[in-house]
XYZ file of N, CA and C in Angstrom:
555
model
N -44.258 1.904 -68.789
C -43.220 2.921 -68.611
C -43.197 3.764 -70.277
N -43.425 3.326 -71.479
C -43.705 3.915 -72.380
C -44.765 4.538 -72.363
N -45.934 4.257 -71.648
C -46.897 5.115 -71.881
C -46.768 6.646 -71.101
N -46.036 6.276 -70.020
C -45.891 7.574 -69.126
C -44.806 8.666 -69.938
N -43.846 7.998 -70.776
C -43.048 8.887 -71.467
C -43.679 9.374 -72.728
N -44.842 8.750 -73.081
C -45.843 9.084 -74.317
C -46.542 10.341 -73.870
N -47.039 10.325 -72.418
C -47.885 11.127 -71.994
C -47.076 12.689 -71.781
N -45.877 12.231 -71.402
C -44.789 13.488 -70.955
C -44.683 14.288 -72.315
N -44.370 13.458 -73.189
C -44.100 14.157 -74.424
C -45.159 14.798 -75.114
N -46.410 14.151 -75.223
C -47.381 14.883 -75.601
C -47.794 16.225 -74.939
N -47.513 16.207 -73.279
C -47.740 17.472 -72.695
C -46.722 18.559 -73.177
N -45.543 17.994 -73.463
C -44.292 18.828 -73.613
C -44.746 19.459 -74.775
N -45.477 18.673 -75.880
C -45.694 19.305 -77.109
C -46.924 20.171 -77.115
N -48.085 20.059 -76.128
C -48.971 20.841 -75.672
C -48.506 22.299 -75.281
N -47.602 22.326 -74.334
C -46.958 23.497 -73.660
C -46.114 24.235 -74.516
N -45.473 23.620 -75.404
C -44.682 24.179 -76.636
C -45.523 24.939 -77.464
N -46.693 24.411 -77.863
C -47.681 25.131 -78.683
C -48.384 26.399 -77.938
N -48.275 26.019 -76.515
C -49.012 27.075 -75.872
C -48.145 28.502 -75.414
N -47.005 28.047 -75.466
C -45.666 28.939 -75.489
C -45.779 29.748 -76.753
N -45.944 29.280 -77.963
C -45.767 29.779 -79.157
C -46.984 30.779 -79.641
N -48.179 30.407 -79.020
C -49.256 30.979 -78.903
C -49.264 32.094 -78.305
N -49.035 32.012 -77.125
C -48.961 33.121 -76.156
C -47.789 33.879 -75.886
N -46.938 33.496 -76.611
C -45.370 34.311 -76.661
C -44.943 34.501 -75.167
N -45.012 33.366 -74.345
C -44.701 33.275 -72.859
C -43.434 32.374 -72.867
N -42.424 32.619 -72.372
C -41.320 31.849 -72.532
C -41.272 30.608 -71.601
N -42.051 30.984 -70.323
C -42.336 30.043 -69.293
C -42.813 28.878 -69.671
N -43.638 28.751 -70.574
C -44.537 27.558 -71.156
C -43.457 26.492 -71.863
N -42.316 27.467 -72.447
C -41.433 26.874 -73.343
C -40.445 25.926 -72.350
N -39.925 26.768 -71.448
C -38.952 26.126 -70.240
C -39.631 24.933 -69.652
N -41.253 25.101 -69.259
C -41.620 23.817 -68.615
C -41.716 22.549 -69.800
N -41.908 22.933 -71.136
C -42.140 21.857 -72.304
C -40.446 21.324 -72.164
N -39.563 22.034 -72.250
C -38.241 21.709 -72.610
C -38.099 20.652 -71.164
N -38.430 21.009 -69.743
C -38.177 20.535 -68.796
C -38.796 18.758 -68.934
N -40.140 18.867 -69.330
C -40.631 17.634 -69.619
C -40.045 16.672 -70.527
N -39.630 17.408 -71.440
C -38.922 16.381 -72.655
C -37.632 15.961 -71.709
N -37.125 16.781 -71.021
C -35.924 16.030 -70.286
C -36.296 14.898 -69.589
N -37.144 15.188 -68.826
C -37.873 13.942 -67.831
C -38.090 12.757 -68.849
N -38.861 12.923 -69.707
C -39.035 11.910 -70.622
C -37.905 11.222 -71.229
N -36.861 11.995 -71.391
C -35.650 11.294 -72.108
C -34.984 10.564 -70.986
N -34.911 11.237 -69.644
C -34.513 10.402 -68.645
C -35.023 8.910 -68.261
N -36.495 9.069 -68.050
C -37.142 7.889 -67.937
C -36.726 6.834 -68.972
N -36.570 7.030 -70.331
C -36.430 6.269 -71.390
C -34.780 5.731 -70.883
N -33.918 6.616 -70.664
C -32.764 6.086 -70.559
C -32.817 5.259 -69.071
N -33.624 5.538 -67.996
C -33.695 4.582 -67.013
C -34.013 3.231 -67.405
N -35.209 3.381 -68.229
C -35.553 2.173 -68.764
C -34.748 1.308 -69.488
N -33.896 1.764 -70.419
C -32.917 1.168 -71.202
C -31.681 0.233 -70.270
N -31.552 1.077 -69.368
C -30.560 0.600 -68.411
C -30.943 -0.506 -67.178
N -32.302 -0.412 -67.025
C -32.862 -1.564 -66.302
C -32.940 -2.429 -66.967
N -33.305 -2.504 -68.338
C -33.716 -3.973 -69.133
C -32.245 -4.237 -69.470
N -31.138 -3.512 -69.772
C -29.873 -4.196 -70.082
C -29.248 -4.982 -68.539
N -29.390 -4.138 -67.332
C -28.835 -4.997 -66.178
C -29.818 -6.093 -66.042
N -31.195 -5.988 -66.240
C -32.063 -7.720 -66.150
C -31.621 -8.644 -67.357
N -31.226 -8.213 -68.335
C -30.505 -9.168 -69.392
C -29.288 -9.651 -68.693
N -28.458 -8.813 -68.145
C -26.868 -9.307 -67.909
C -27.206 -10.258 -66.676
N -28.107 -9.878 -65.883
C -28.249 -10.891 -64.640
C -28.842 -12.126 -65.248
N -29.584 -12.383 -66.185
C -30.140 -13.397 -66.787
C -29.133 -14.272 -67.423
N -28.136 -13.677 -68.117
C -27.018 -14.274 -68.758
C -26.253 -15.423 -68.224
N -25.684 -15.148 -66.976
C -24.823 -15.880 -66.072
C -25.861 -17.214 -65.865
N -26.698 -17.131 -65.174
C -27.725 -18.344 -64.960
C -27.801 -19.235 -66.287
N -28.034 -18.746 -67.311
C -28.099 -19.289 -68.790
C -26.801 -20.055 -69.009
N -25.446 -19.187 -69.098
C -24.382 -19.981 -69.110
C -24.154 -21.252 -68.380
N -24.767 -21.423 -67.238
C -24.153 -22.259 -66.433
C -25.367 -23.336 -66.798
N -26.276 -23.050 -67.053
C -27.482 -24.196 -67.595
C -26.861 -25.084 -68.922
N -26.046 -24.342 -69.739
C -25.648 -24.397 -70.650
C -24.400 -25.849 -70.775
N -23.789 -25.876 -69.428
C -22.727 -26.617 -69.479
C -22.912 -28.214 -68.925
N -22.845 -29.112 -69.856
C -23.306 -30.606 -69.838
C -22.684 -31.149 -68.466
N -21.725 -30.739 -68.012
C -21.074 -31.349 -66.969
C -22.040 -31.028 -65.639
N -22.607 -29.845 -65.868
C -23.761 -29.435 -64.414
C -24.951 -29.890 -64.713
N -25.342 -29.991 -65.603
C -26.863 -30.461 -66.007
C -27.168 -31.533 -65.224
N -28.551 -31.715 -64.655
C -29.135 -32.790 -63.940
C -29.535 -33.622 -65.086
N -29.227 -35.010 -65.297
C -29.600 -35.975 -66.097
C -30.839 -36.562 -65.756
N -31.810 -36.788 -66.631
C -33.055 -37.595 -65.864
C -32.879 -38.995 -65.590
N -33.500 -39.495 -64.674
C -33.109 -40.606 -64.190
C -33.596 -41.736 -65.666
N -33.120 -42.879 -65.427
C -33.473 -43.951 -66.444
C -35.006 -44.093 -66.520
N -35.304 -43.909 -67.601
C -36.841 -44.396 -67.934
C -37.419 -42.880 -68.046
N -37.067 -41.994 -67.488
C -37.726 -40.716 -67.450
C -37.151 -39.873 -68.385
N -38.224 -39.153 -69.167
C -37.903 -38.240 -70.307
C -37.683 -36.468 -69.688
N -36.696 -35.979 -70.822
C -36.397 -34.597 -70.128
C -37.650 -34.050 -70.622
N -37.997 -33.106 -69.580
C -39.046 -32.208 -69.460
C -38.646 -30.827 -70.293
N -39.632 -30.285 -71.292
C -39.365 -29.149 -71.821
C -38.862 -27.798 -70.998
N -39.582 -27.774 -69.721
C -39.044 -26.603 -68.970
C -37.839 -26.951 -68.274
N -36.878 -28.170 -68.711
C -35.712 -28.106 -67.933
C -34.362 -27.352 -68.979
N -34.945 -27.058 -70.252
C -33.986 -26.303 -71.136
C -34.247 -24.939 -70.703
N -32.735 -24.106 -70.354
C -32.941 -22.716 -70.096
C -32.266 -22.013 -71.150
N -32.668 -21.747 -72.508
C -31.809 -20.740 -73.166
C -32.902 -19.818 -73.702
N -31.918 -18.585 -74.000
C -32.768 -17.251 -74.422
C -33.316 -17.527 -75.835
N -34.357 -17.142 -76.151
C -34.990 -16.987 -77.651
C -35.697 -15.760 -77.550
N -35.098 -15.009 -78.608
C -35.686 -13.575 -78.881
C -36.646 -13.594 -79.741
N -37.676 -12.683 -79.749
C -38.882 -12.632 -80.552
C -38.629 -13.205 -82.108
N -38.918 -14.388 -82.566
C -38.763 -14.495 -83.975
C -38.917 -13.542 -85.086
N -37.939 -13.417 -85.959
C -38.213 -12.710 -86.922
C -39.040 -13.292 -88.056
N -39.647 -12.490 -89.015
C -40.036 -13.568 -90.205
C -39.286 -14.143 -91.200
N -38.090 -14.049 -91.112
C -37.124 -14.644 -92.149
C -36.677 -15.832 -91.536
N -36.830 -16.068 -90.215
C -36.304 -17.169 -89.620
C -37.348 -18.512 -89.664
N -38.285 -18.469 -90.409
C -39.250 -19.428 -90.559
C -38.693 -20.827 -90.912
N -37.788 -20.656 -92.033
C -37.166 -21.771 -92.640
C -37.451 -23.032 -92.113
N -36.460 -24.023 -91.683
C -36.779 -25.385 -91.456
C -37.201 -25.419 -89.846
N -38.296 -24.881 -89.322
C -38.506 -25.121 -88.125
C -39.104 -26.307 -87.471
N -39.706 -27.094 -88.425
C -39.971 -28.228 -88.098
C -38.722 -29.330 -87.814
N -37.604 -29.189 -88.612
C -36.327 -29.956 -88.343
C -35.777 -29.648 -87.022
N -35.633 -28.557 -86.767
C -34.675 -28.065 -85.498
C -35.583 -27.768 -84.511
N -35.553 -28.409 -83.152
C -35.992 -27.821 -82.138
C -35.644 -26.357 -81.622
N -36.703 -26.005 -81.112
C -36.281 -24.381 -80.724
C -36.100 -24.400 -79.391
N -35.081 -23.626 -79.033
C -34.510 -23.606 -77.642
C -35.687 -22.616 -76.791
N -35.861 -22.858 -75.708
C -36.670 -21.926 -74.693
C -35.937 -21.187 -73.893
N -37.007 -20.130 -73.525
C -36.460 -19.158 -72.418
C -37.028 -19.859 -71.052
N -36.197 -19.283 -70.230
C -36.735 -19.888 -68.853
C -38.254 -19.231 -68.679
N -38.959 -20.041 -68.089
C -40.577 -19.833 -68.099
C -41.157 -19.790 -69.146
N -40.639 -20.176 -70.339
C -41.452 -20.538 -71.549
C -42.043 -21.668 -71.488
N -43.382 -21.681 -72.059
C -44.193 -23.147 -71.539
C -43.850 -23.960 -72.540
N -43.236 -23.873 -73.893
C -42.785 -25.072 -74.805
C -43.825 -24.757 -75.870
N -43.740 -25.570 -76.683
C -44.404 -25.395 -78.100
C -45.552 -26.442 -78.318
N -46.468 -26.276 -78.563
C -47.536 -27.574 -78.998
C -47.311 -27.905 -79.941
N -47.410 -29.394 -80.064
C -47.140 -30.260 -81.158
C -48.341 -30.397 -82.014
N -48.876 -29.439 -82.847
C -50.298 -29.336 -83.565
C -50.437 -30.351 -84.528
N -51.862 -30.589 -84.451
C -52.241 -31.744 -85.545
C -52.089 -30.917 -86.798
N -51.633 -31.592 -87.814
C -51.829 -30.714 -89.150
C -53.225 -30.362 -89.776
N -54.099 -31.135 -89.347
C -55.486 -30.777 -89.601
C -55.984 -29.440 -88.879
N -55.080 -29.428 -87.585
C -55.711 -28.196 -86.768
C -55.083 -26.933 -87.349
N -53.607 -27.328 -87.903
C -52.832 -26.120 -88.683
C -53.541 -25.655 -89.689
N -54.191 -26.658 -90.437
C -54.917 -26.197 -91.800
C -56.186 -25.274 -91.430
N -57.003 -25.827 -90.684
C -57.908 -25.176 -89.910
C -57.685 -23.764 -89.605
N -56.693 -23.529 -88.540
C -56.306 -22.086 -87.892
C -55.775 -21.204 -88.864
N -55.110 -21.515 -90.010
C -54.635 -20.887 -90.756
C -55.409 -20.215 -91.715
N -56.536 -20.594 -91.693
C -57.463 -19.874 -92.709
C -58.363 -18.821 -91.602
N -58.511 -19.018 -90.545
C -59.095 -18.210 -89.314
C -58.562 -16.726 -89.117
N -59.328 -15.719 -89.136
C -58.861 -14.441 -88.296
C -58.867 -14.572 -86.694
N -58.986 -15.276 -86.091
C -59.367 -15.394 -84.802
C -58.100 -14.684 -84.321
N -58.179 -14.021 -83.041
C -57.241 -13.210 -82.252
C -56.640 -14.008 -81.264
N -55.139 -13.956 -81.234
C -54.405 -14.631 -80.201
C -53.562 -13.680 -79.652
N -53.148 -13.920 -78.368
C -52.175 -12.898 -77.806
C -50.788 -13.358 -77.807
N -49.523 -12.532 -77.625
C -48.401 -12.901 -77.750
C -47.695 -12.008 -76.689
N -46.469 -12.399 -76.273
C -45.773 -11.653 -74.897
C -44.395 -11.299 -75.717
N -43.960 -9.985 -75.796
C -42.753 -9.468 -76.425
C -41.455 -10.267 -75.882
N -40.784 -10.786 -76.818
C -39.580 -11.355 -76.880
C -39.835 -13.112 -76.258
N -41.097 -13.584 -76.375
C -41.423 -14.844 -76.163
C -41.866 -15.327 -77.272
N -41.471 -16.641 -77.863
C -41.864 -16.989 -79.195
C -43.129 -17.764 -79.391
N -43.915 -17.636 -78.260
C -45.323 -18.367 -78.470
C -46.446 -17.354 -78.446
N -47.261 -18.022 -79.084
C -48.880 -17.417 -79.126
C -49.929 -18.067 -78.479
N -50.722 -17.515 -77.968
C -51.694 -18.056 -76.567
C -53.196 -17.565 -77.018
N -54.014 -18.345 -76.409
C -55.522 -17.886 -76.103
C -55.307 -16.917 -74.692
N -56.597 -16.108 -74.779
C -56.425 -15.001 -73.929
C -56.287 -15.753 -72.237
N -57.270 -17.114 -72.515
C -57.286 -17.701 -70.999
C -55.926 -18.519 -70.636
N -54.853 -18.294 -71.370
C -53.786 -18.966 -70.888
C -53.318 -18.797 -69.374
N -52.964 -19.789 -68.654
C -52.685 -19.416 -67.307
C -51.093 -18.972 -67.393
N -50.429 -18.867 -68.124
C -48.931 -18.614 -68.268
C -48.811 -17.089 -68.218
N -50.083 -16.055 -68.981
C -50.187 -14.983 -69.286
C -50.623 -14.122 -68.008
N -50.400 -14.620 -66.798
C -51.270 -14.024 -65.531
C -50.593 -12.719 -65.355
N -49.477 -12.443 -65.402
C -48.970 -11.137 -64.969
C -47.774 -10.370 -66.212
N -48.281 -11.151 -67.326
C -47.435 -10.694 -68.487
C -48.227 -9.520 -69.310
N -47.733 -8.642 -69.785
C -48.183 -7.457 -70.674
C -48.121 -8.375 -72.068
N -49.456 -8.519 -72.828
C -49.837 -9.253 -74.170
C -50.085 -8.271 -75.220
N -49.771 -8.585 -76.190
C -50.098 -7.845 -77.629
C -51.130 -8.795 -78.395
N -52.164 -8.266 -78.756
C -53.279 -8.973 -79.453
C -52.694 -8.954 -80.941
N -52.794 -10.395 -81.641
C -52.677 -10.542 -83.127
C -53.421 -11.240 -83.676
N -53.715 -11.133 -84.866
C -54.454 -12.245 -85.473
C -53.723 -13.593 -85.519
N -54.256 -14.851 -85.529
C -53.404 -16.023 -85.747
C -52.334 -16.070 -86.855
N -53.022 -15.857 -87.958
C -52.337 -15.706 -89.241
C -51.232 -15.012 -89.175
N -51.294 -13.679 -88.767
C -50.353 -12.692 -88.679
C -49.247 -13.352 -87.565
N -49.642 -14.013 -86.483
C -48.897 -14.410 -85.605
C -47.926 -15.530 -86.100
N -48.431 -16.490 -86.962
C -47.720 -17.537 -87.524
C -46.760 -16.910 -88.494
N -47.235 -15.932 -89.271
C -46.495 -15.170 -90.452
C -44.934 -14.733 -89.673
N -45.207 -14.174 -88.359
C -44.201 -13.494 -87.885
C -43.439 -14.562 -87.228
N -43.535 -15.789 -87.232
C -42.782 -16.905 -86.720
C -43.525 -17.528 -85.347
N -44.371 -16.978 -84.861
C -44.580 -17.132 -83.271
C -45.454 -18.803 -83.623
N -45.203 -19.611 -82.271
C -45.356 -20.757 -82.587
C -46.581 -21.280 -81.164
N -47.434 -22.292 -81.329
C -48.529 -22.223 -80.429
C -47.748 -22.646 -78.955
N -48.408 -22.168 -77.964
C -48.159 -22.705 -76.670
C -48.454 -23.972 -76.180
N -47.471 -24.920 -75.476
C -47.846 -25.790 -75.256
C -48.822 -25.968 -73.888
N -48.957 -25.298 -73.217
C -49.800 -25.239 -71.999
C -51.367 -25.196 -72.329
N -51.502 -23.997 -73.018
C -53.018 -23.192 -73.718
C -53.497 -24.011 -74.908
N -52.720 -24.760 -75.809
C -52.771 -25.483 -76.969
C -53.721 -24.960 -77.685
N -53.553 -23.469 -78.113
C -54.222 -22.642 -79.191
C -54.643 -23.160 -80.445
N -53.913 -23.960 -81.092
C -54.211 -24.575 -82.520
C -55.375 -25.650 -82.135
N -55.139 -26.474 -81.026
C -56.224 -27.444 -81.016
C -57.685 -26.883 -80.456
N -57.433 -25.826 -79.423
C -58.580 -25.212 -79.065
C -59.306 -24.562 -79.805
N -58.731 -23.601 -80.767
C -59.341 -22.841 -81.714
C -59.884 -23.536 -82.691
N -59.130 -24.718 -83.383
C -59.676 -25.661 -84.383
C -60.837 -26.183 -83.642
N -60.922 -26.855 -82.431
C -62.042 -27.474 -81.868
C -63.326 -26.590 -81.841
N -62.863 -25.137 -81.436
C -64.130 -24.282 -81.347
C -64.773 -24.146 -82.820
N -63.863 -23.958 -83.828
C -64.052 -23.789 -85.254
C -65.323 -25.083 -85.734
N -64.836 -26.213 -85.371
C -65.236 -27.450 -85.800
C -66.905 -27.609 -85.251
N -66.802 -27.030 -84.021
C -68.121 -27.068 -83.205
C -69.119 -26.111 -83.834
N -68.745 -24.911 -84.083
C -69.767 -24.095 -85.098
C -69.952 -24.502 -86.218
N -69.114 -25.432 -86.802
C -69.420 -25.562 -88.245
C -70.206 -26.936 -88.397
């Protein structure tokens, strides 16, 4: 959606320049029209995202009610995908005591890999590229199954860790990248 808006804004800018060069007001009016369409698309996208978040909120509130939660049977452990809480993209200042407090998960979030400290030491020094998904707190290797239909953002693994992202439990990027690095060395 943002790509379309960017193209429309660039086209409007080009038409405005053409209007100034040729002194033809038609190009200026078309430029204004394209700018209005771009603005409407941004407004539509904003409203669509708010509606989507509002629809997710009641489901999350119901999951937080302890009386309605399904407790695991005796001898079973509660699985990470059972927790459904919204977690926005972590900010750099929220790194604090991440080891002491378990991080809540979004619905569909694969959970956090419990990384070996030796693997963390190895990957912290590397400039390997991993990918993240906007508004999800995990970083992944590009072959992760969880990424199938999601838009990804490439980041260096060190930068991802600095921004507060944690490794995915499904694709275990720390273990995989550290293993590949050890094989090469």
